mmCIF file of C-alpha atoms in Angstrom:
data_model
loop_
_atom_site.group_PDB
_atom_site.id
_atom_site.type_symbol
_atom_site.label_atom_id
_atom_site.label_comp_id
_atom_site.label_asym_id
_atom_site.label_seq_id
_atom_site.Cartn_x
_atom_site.Cartn_y
_atom_site.Cartn_z
ATOM 1 C CA GLY A 1 147.201 -97.331 167.116
ATOM 2 C CA LEU A 2 150.155 -98.311 165.004
ATOM 3 C CA PRO A 3 151.747 -101.761 165.204
ATOM 4 C CA PRO A 4 155.047 -102.045 167.117
ATOM 5 C CA ALA A 5 158.034 -100.424 165.360
ATOM 6 C CA ALA A 6 155.834 -98.850 162.668
ATOM 7 C CA LEU A 7 156.909 -95.381 163.795
ATOM 8 C CA SER A 8 160.305 -94.395 165.147
ATOM 9 C CA VAL A 9 161.500 -90.983 166.292
ATOM 10 C CA LEU A 10 165.248 -90.470 166.137
ATOM 11 C CA HIS A 11 166.939 -87.186 167.030
ATOM 12 C CA CYS A 12 170.258 -87.196 165.228
ATOM 13 C CA PRO A 13 173.010 -84.999 163.777
ATOM 14 C CA PRO A 14 173.173 -84.316 160.011
ATOM 15 C CA ALA A 15 175.703 -87.072 159.350
ATOM 16 C CA THR A 16 173.356 -89.696 160.813
ATOM 17 C CA ALA A 17 170.431 -88.293 158.833
ATOM 18 C CA GLU A 18 172.436 -88.628 155.638
ATOM 19 C CA ARG A 19 173.161 -92.280 156.448
ATOM 20 C CA LEU A 20 169.416 -92.880 156.771
ATOM 21 C CA VAL A 21 168.802 -91.246 153.398
ATOM 22 C CA LEU A 22 171.477 -93.404 151.765
ATOM 23 C CA ASP A 23 170.150 -96.665 153.239
ATOM 24 C CA GLU A 24 168.595 -98.846 150.522
ATOM 25 C CA ARG A 25 165.895 -100.033 152.945
ATOM 26 C CA VAL A 26 164.379 -96.538 152.970
ATOM 27 C CA ALA A 27 161.939 -96.217 150.065
ATOM 28 C CA VAL A 28 160.739 -92.629 150.490
ATOM 29 C CA LEU A 29 162.284 -89.446 151.872
ATOM 30 C CA SER A 30 159.858 -86.832 153.214
ATOM 31 C CA PHE A 31 161.656 -83.783 154.604
ATOM 32 C CA THR A 32 160.448 -80.493 156.071
ATOM 33 C CA GLY A 33 163.109 -77.878 156.744
ATOM 34 C CA SER A 34 165.420 -75.418 155.029
ATOM 35 C CA ASP A 35 165.888 -75.408 151.270
ATOM 36 C CA THR A 36 169.654 -75.778 151.683
ATOM 37 C CA VAL A 37 169.317 -79.021 153.646
ATOM 38 C CA GLY A 38 166.361 -80.314 151.639
ATOM 39 C CA TRP A 39 168.013 -80.099 148.242
ATOM 40 C CA ARG A 40 171.208 -81.572 149.713
ATOM 41 C CA LEU A 41 169.248 -84.605 150.933
ATOM 42 C CA LYS A 42 167.515 -84.946 147.568
ATOM 43 C CA SER A 43 170.907 -85.074 145.853
ATOM 44 C CA LEU A 44 171.756 -88.067 148.058
ATOM 45 C CA ALA A 45 168.442 -89.866 147.684
ATOM 46 C CA GLY A 46 169.163 -91.476 144.325
ATOM 47 C CA ARG A 47 166.192 -93.513 143.056
ATOM 48 C CA LYS A 48 164.079 -92.931 146.162
ATOM 49 C CA ALA A 49 160.813 -91.014 146.004
ATOM 50 C CA VAL A 50 161.294 -87.580 147.563
ATOM 51 C CA ILE A 51 158.810 -85.138 149.126
ATOM 52 C CA LEU A 52 160.211 -81.776 150.214
ATOM 53 C CA GLU A 53 158.525 -78.910 152.079
ATOM 54 C CA LEU A 54 161.190 -76.236 152.311
ATOM 55 C CA GLY A 55 159.441 -73.105 153.496
ATOM 56 C CA GLY A 56 158.964 -69.714 151.911
ATOM 57 C CA ASN A 57 158.637 -65.961 152.360
ATOM 58 C CA ALA A 58 154.953 -65.781 151.568
ATOM 59 C CA PRO A 59 153.329 -62.666 150.109
ATOM 60 C CA CYS A 60 149.912 -61.248 150.961
ATOM 61 C CA VAL A 61 148.323 -58.831 148.478
ATOM 62 C CA VAL A 62 145.607 -56.406 149.631
ATOM 63 C CA ASP A 63 143.984 -54.595 146.704
ATOM 64 C CA GLU A 64 141.813 -51.475 146.646
ATOM 65 C CA THR A 65 138.508 -53.351 146.128
ATOM 66 C CA VAL A 66 138.440 -55.071 149.501
ATOM 67 C CA ALA A 67 137.373 -53.843 152.949
ATOM 68 C CA TRP A 68 140.854 -54.135 154.409
ATOM 69 C CA GLU A 69 139.646 -53.162 157.891
ATOM 70 C CA ARG A 70 137.771 -56.459 158.130
ATOM 71 C CA ALA A 71 140.760 -58.381 156.780
ATOM 72 C CA LEU A 72 143.241 -56.736 159.161
ATOM 73 C CA PRO A 73 142.911 -59.145 162.146
ATOM 74 C CA THR A 74 143.420 -62.115 159.822
ATOM 75 C CA ILE A 75 146.507 -60.545 158.265
ATOM 76 C CA VAL A 76 148.035 -59.718 161.652
ATOM 77 C CA LEU A 77 147.575 -63.300 162.850
ATOM 78 C CA GLY A 78 148.887 -64.634 159.538
ATOM 79 C CA ALA A 79 152.075 -62.664 160.056
ATOM 80 C CA PHE A 80 152.704 -63.200 163.765
ATOM 81 C CA ALA A 81 150.883 -66.257 165.157
ATOM 82 C CA TYR A 82 153.255 -68.811 166.718
ATOM 83 C CA ALA A 83 155.916 -66.058 166.639
ATOM 84 C CA GLY A 84 156.078 -66.468 162.873
ATOM 85 C CA GLN A 85 157.570 -69.956 163.201
ATOM 86 C CA VAL A 86 155.326 -71.243 160.418
ATOM 87 C CA CYS A 87 156.464 -72.067 156.881
ATOM 88 C CA VAL A 88 153.452 -70.298 155.345
ATOM 89 C CA LYS A 89 153.379 -67.185 157.557
ATOM 90 C CA ALA A 90 152.626 -63.896 155.784
ATOM 91 C CA GLN A 91 156.018 -62.218 155.449
ATOM 92 C CA ARG A 92 155.688 -59.761 152.530
ATOM 93 C CA ILE A 93 152.494 -57.684 152.644
ATOM 94 C CA LEU A 94 151.685 -55.665 149.521
ATOM 95 C CA VAL A 95 148.941 -53.033 149.860
ATOM 96 C CA HIS A 96 147.450 -50.803 147.163
ATOM 97 C CA ARG A 97 148.900 -47.316 147.496
ATOM 98 C CA SER A 98 145.474 -45.707 147.939
ATOM 99 C CA ARG A 99 145.013 -47.755 151.129
ATOM 100 C CA PHE A 100 148.632 -48.006 152.207
ATOM 101 C CA ASP A 101 148.948 -45.242 154.817
ATOM 102 C CA ALA A 102 145.719 -46.123 156.633
ATOM 103 C CA PHE A 103 146.502 -49.837 156.479
ATOM 104 C CA LEU A 104 150.033 -49.396 157.795
ATOM 105 C CA GLN A 105 148.895 -47.287 160.736
ATOM 106 C CA ALA A 106 146.212 -49.818 161.705
ATOM 107 C CA PHE A 107 148.524 -52.792 161.108
ATOM 108 C CA VAL A 108 151.245 -51.381 163.360
ATOM 109 C CA SER A 109 148.709 -50.539 166.066
ATOM 110 C CA ALA A 110 147.225 -54.056 165.964
ATOM 111 C CA THR A 111 150.705 -55.590 165.988
ATOM 112 C CA ARG A 112 151.701 -53.644 169.097
ATOM 113 C CA ALA A 113 148.554 -54.913 170.837
ATOM 114 C CA LEU A 114 149.323 -58.606 170.271
ATOM 115 C CA PRO A 115 149.584 -60.627 173.511
ATOM 116 C CA CYS A 116 153.198 -61.760 173.889
ATOM 117 C CA GLY A 117 154.782 -64.039 176.457
ATOM 118 C CA ASP A 118 154.253 -67.516 177.861
ATOM 119 C CA PRO A 119 153.109 -69.953 175.137
ATOM 120 C CA LEU A 120 151.301 -72.007 177.805
ATOM 121 C CA ASP A 121 148.947 -69.073 178.326
ATOM 122 C CA GLU A 122 146.020 -69.539 175.924
ATOM 123 C CA ARG A 123 145.850 -65.774 175.370
ATOM 124 C CA THR A 124 149.410 -65.606 174.022
ATOM 125 C CA VAL A 125 149.802 -65.080 170.270
ATOM 126 C CA VAL A 126 153.550 -64.420 170.112
ATOM 127 C CA GLY A 127 155.787 -66.609 172.244
ATOM 128 C CA PRO A 128 159.548 -67.219 172.313
ATOM 129 C CA LEU A 129 161.619 -68.434 169.405
ATOM 130 C CA ILE A 130 162.902 -71.977 169.478
ATOM 131 C CA GLU A 131 166.519 -71.266 170.481
ATOM 132 C CA GLU A 132 168.995 -68.487 171.185
ATOM 133 C CA LYS A 133 170.824 -68.625 167.851
ATOM 134 C CA HIS A 134 167.481 -68.249 166.102
ATOM 135 C CA VAL A 135 166.779 -65.086 168.118
ATOM 136 C CA GLU A 136 170.189 -63.690 167.213
ATOM 137 C CA ARG A 137 169.668 -64.418 163.506
ATOM 138 C CA VAL A 138 166.237 -62.741 163.363
ATOM 139 C CA LEU A 139 167.541 -59.639 165.155
ATOM 140 C CA ALA A 140 170.575 -59.535 162.856
ATOM 141 C CA TRP A 141 168.312 -59.642 159.814
ATOM 142 C CA ILE A 142 166.220 -56.774 161.198
ATOM 143 C CA ALA A 143 169.393 -54.767 161.829
ATOM 144 C CA GLN A 144 170.634 -55.499 158.305
ATOM 145 C CA ALA A 145 167.385 -54.206 156.785
ATOM 146 C CA ARG A 146 167.522 -51.027 158.880
ATOM 147 C CA ALA A 147 171.156 -50.431 157.937
ATOM 148 C CA ALA A 148 170.107 -50.685 154.282
ATOM 149 C CA GLY A 149 167.475 -47.967 154.723
ATOM 150 C CA ALA A 150 164.360 -49.750 156.025
ATOM 151 C CA THR A 151 162.078 -48.015 158.525
ATOM 152 C CA LEU A 152 161.229 -49.807 161.776
ATOM 153 C CA HIS A 153 157.661 -49.123 162.948
ATOM 154 C CA CYS A 154 157.519 -51.445 165.957
ATOM 155 C CA GLY A 155 159.420 -54.326 167.503
ATOM 156 C CA GLY A 156 163.026 -55.043 166.691
ATOM 157 C CA THR A 157 163.810 -55.817 170.332
ATOM 158 C CA ARG A 158 163.823 -58.885 172.533
ATOM 159 C CA THR A 159 162.824 -60.031 175.998
ATOM 160 C CA GLY A 160 164.685 -63.246 176.670
ATOM 161 C CA GLN A 161 164.025 -65.485 173.675
ATOM 162 C CA LEU A 162 160.949 -63.505 172.678
ATOM 163 C CA VAL A 163 161.439 -61.190 169.700
ATOM 164 C CA HIS A 164 158.764 -58.516 169.812
ATOM 165 C CA PRO A 165 156.551 -58.432 166.686
ATOM 166 C CA THR A 166 158.316 -56.307 164.107
ATOM 167 C CA VAL A 167 156.976 -54.268 161.182
ATOM 168 C CA LEU A 168 159.300 -52.792 158.551
ATOM 169 C CA THR A 169 158.780 -50.664 155.442
ATOM 170 C CA GLY A 170 161.180 -49.552 152.732
ATOM 171 C CA VAL A 171 163.006 -52.870 152.843
ATOM 172 C CA PRO A 172 165.377 -53.451 149.903
ATOM 173 C CA ASP A 173 164.882 -56.646 147.921
ATOM 174 C CA SER A 174 168.376 -57.830 148.844
ATOM 175 C CA ALA A 175 167.693 -57.783 152.602
ATOM 176 C CA HIS A 176 167.322 -61.185 154.244
ATOM 177 C CA VAL A 177 163.874 -60.314 155.650
ATOM 178 C CA SER A 178 162.705 -59.790 152.071
ATOM 179 C CA CYS A 179 164.404 -62.488 150.019
ATOM 180 C CA ASP A 180 164.807 -65.289 152.602
ATOM 181 C CA GLU A 181 162.509 -67.109 155.014
ATOM 182 C CA VAL A 182 162.626 -65.183 158.287
ATOM 183 C CA PHE A 183 160.746 -67.831 160.334
ATOM 184 C CA GLY A 184 160.109 -65.286 163.037
ATOM 185 C CA PRO A 185 157.751 -62.438 164.023
ATOM 186 C CA VAL A 186 158.742 -60.012 161.263
ATOM 187 C CA ALA A 187 156.555 -58.569 158.493
ATOM 188 C CA ILE A 188 157.460 -56.123 155.757
ATOM 189 C CA VAL A 189 154.803 -53.883 154.205
ATOM 190 C CA GLU A 190 155.090 -52.165 150.832
ATOM 191 C CA PRO A 191 152.736 -50.261 148.500
ATOM 192 C CA PHE A 192 151.821 -51.119 144.917
ATOM 193 C CA ASP A 193 150.061 -49.213 142.152
ATOM 194 C CA ASP A 194 149.280 -51.882 139.560
ATOM 195 C CA PHE A 195 147.753 -55.276 140.395
ATOM 196 C CA SER A 196 149.651 -57.197 137.722
ATOM 197 C CA ALA A 197 152.895 -55.629 138.906
ATOM 198 C CA ALA A 198 152.053 -56.727 142.457
ATOM 199 C CA LEU A 199 151.729 -60.316 141.250
ATOM 200 C CA GLU A 200 155.132 -59.990 139.591
ATOM 201 C CA ARG A 201 156.528 -58.786 142.925
ATOM 202 C CA CYS A 202 155.095 -61.872 144.589
ATOM 203 C CA ASN A 203 156.799 -64.094 142.029
ATOM 204 C CA ALA A 204 160.140 -62.303 142.429
ATOM 205 C CA SER A 205 161.275 -64.851 144.992
ATOM 206 C CA ARG A 206 163.058 -68.162 144.819
ATOM 207 C CA TYR A 207 160.264 -69.551 147.015
ATOM 208 C CA GLY A 208 156.750 -70.581 146.029
ATOM 209 C CA LEU A 209 154.913 -72.307 148.877
ATOM 210 C CA GLN A 210 151.670 -70.350 149.397
ATOM 211 C CA ALA A 211 150.425 -66.832 148.671
ATOM 212 C CA GLY A 212 147.492 -64.854 150.058
ATOM 213 C CA LEU A 213 145.260 -62.355 148.262
ATOM 214 C CA PHE A 214 142.457 -60.118 149.504
ATOM 215 C CA THR A 215 140.176 -58.845 146.725
ATOM 216 C CA ALA A 216 136.495 -58.373 145.933
ATOM 217 C CA ASP A 217 137.190 -58.764 142.201
ATOM 218 C CA LEU A 218 136.729 -62.336 140.962
ATOM 219 C CA SER A 219 138.625 -61.639 137.743
ATOM 220 C CA ARG A 220 141.639 -60.596 139.786
ATOM 221 C CA ALA A 221 141.383 -63.715 141.932
ATOM 222 C CA LEU A 222 141.381 -65.874 138.795
ATOM 223 C CA LEU A 223 144.286 -63.897 137.323
ATOM 224 C CA ALA A 224 146.258 -64.474 140.517
ATOM 225 C CA ALA A 225 145.472 -68.192 140.426
ATOM 226 C CA ARG A 226 146.862 -68.385 136.884
ATOM 227 C CA THR A 227 149.843 -66.099 137.442
ATOM 228 C CA LEU A 228 151.254 -66.763 140.898
ATOM 229 C CA GLU A 229 154.045 -69.351 140.932
ATOM 230 C CA PHE A 230 153.024 -70.927 144.217
ATOM 231 C CA GLY A 231 151.780 -74.323 145.306
ATOM 232 C CA GLY A 232 148.742 -72.679 146.929
ATOM 233 C CA VAL A 233 146.907 -69.424 146.230
ATOM 234 C CA ILE A 234 144.609 -68.473 149.112
ATOM 235 C CA VAL A 235 141.950 -65.912 148.159
ATOM 236 C CA ASN A 236 140.577 -63.692 150.942
ATOM 237 C CA ASP A 237 142.795 -65.236 153.572
ATOM 238 C CA THR A 238 146.518 -65.228 154.185
ATOM 239 C CA SER A 239 149.082 -67.759 153.058
ATOM 240 C CA SER A 240 148.911 -69.311 156.533
ATOM 241 C CA PHE A 241 145.501 -70.884 155.819
ATOM 242 C CA ARG A 242 145.765 -74.662 155.710
ATOM 243 C CA ILE A 243 143.564 -77.653 156.420
ATOM 244 C CA ASP A 244 145.036 -81.140 156.458
ATOM 245 C CA SER A 245 142.793 -82.470 153.693
ATOM 246 C CA MET A 246 143.966 -79.972 151.059
ATOM 247 C CA PRO A 247 147.016 -80.559 148.844
ATOM 248 C CA TYR A 248 149.955 -78.730 150.391
ATOM 249 C CA GLY A 249 153.364 -78.161 148.897
ATOM 250 C CA GLY A 250 155.518 -75.705 147.022
ATOM 251 C CA SER A 251 157.061 -74.688 143.739
ATOM 252 C CA LYS A 252 160.580 -73.532 142.914
ATOM 253 C CA HIS A 253 162.892 -73.686 145.961
ATOM 254 C CA SER A 254 159.965 -74.419 148.282
ATOM 255 C CA GLY A 255 159.977 -78.101 147.489
ATOM 256 C CA LEU A 256 158.610 -81.099 145.634
ATOM 257 C CA GLY A 257 155.442 -83.143 145.940
ATOM 258 C CA ARG A 258 152.328 -82.546 147.978
ATOM 259 C CA GLU A 259 151.213 -83.314 151.512
ATOM 260 C CA GLY A 260 147.593 -83.635 152.627
ATOM 261 C CA VAL A 261 145.662 -86.880 153.146
ATOM 262 C CA ARG A 262 144.887 -87.858 149.551
ATOM 263 C CA SER A 263 148.062 -86.305 148.166
ATOM 264 C CA ALA A 264 150.262 -88.040 150.742
ATOM 265 C CA MET A 265 148.641 -91.392 149.971
ATOM 266 C CA GLU A 266 149.536 -90.890 146.309
ATOM 267 C CA GLU A 267 153.066 -89.674 147.084
ATOM 268 C CA LEU A 268 153.831 -92.498 149.534
ATOM 269 C CA THR A 269 152.521 -95.398 147.469
ATOM 270 C CA GLU A 270 153.505 -96.790 144.097
ATOM 271 C CA PRO A 271 150.737 -97.124 141.486
ATOM 272 C CA ARG A 272 150.352 -100.526 139.900
ATOM 273 C CA THR A 273 148.380 -101.277 136.746
ATOM 274 C CA ILE A 274 146.428 -104.548 136.819
ATOM 275 C CA VAL A 275 145.052 -105.971 133.561
ATOM 276 C CA LEU A 276 142.541 -108.858 133.734
ATOM 277 C CA ARG A 277 141.796 -110.558 130.431
ATOM 278 C CA PRO A 278 139.519 -113.549 129.860
ATOM 279 C CA ALA A 279 141.186 -116.926 130.285
ATOM 280 C CA PRO A 280 141.847 -118.636 126.940
#
């Protein structure tokens, strides 16, 4: 265990958090949350080391070379597990047009079949959202997308604080569910014709935490690794894949620095160069 007072947990309002950031006794700020709050705290941190994990609206590309039927269960879980309250959840799903109709039909069917309800039940995949105002925001974003011309295929309703898993198509880029982090059980699906153009679509976001790609073409996987402006590119899994030992962090508005065991040790310590020369 840790020695006494090595770890403290303090629930506090924003003003108190800002006082902690400004305190000279604090050497490092590590923050996970919204990009608005994260960059505000960084502006206050001065000379302190700063690590920020500020979420994203992760894409998942499914090209025409892959057996999408086998990938489907993974993609559904990547979009809706934990009710989408995961920074790296698959939010924007791009599918090659030759597979789009069949994929969409199967994706919607699998989404409707997800077990929803009590998070204490081990069978539950989609539970309630964290608080009422979060429910209201997610539903408002869905309504905004529909008002702008999007098609609702399932979900879009609530039972208490549970928002039923929602699939949308035809979502304009300006809609919140497309350009912002929804942090809820909502996925948008769109077709693409050209692989390079799909990668450009992925990059057309202020976020860059993690991206997923399903392909059987190694050259495309390597192209994606070079092209995608994300802290992590996950090939043949969704953006939600993460193990604690891997470097984890984002580009652009998604943050600064990297988490993960080795990466965190480097971020949270200060390197020191020691030179030993022979005594005269």
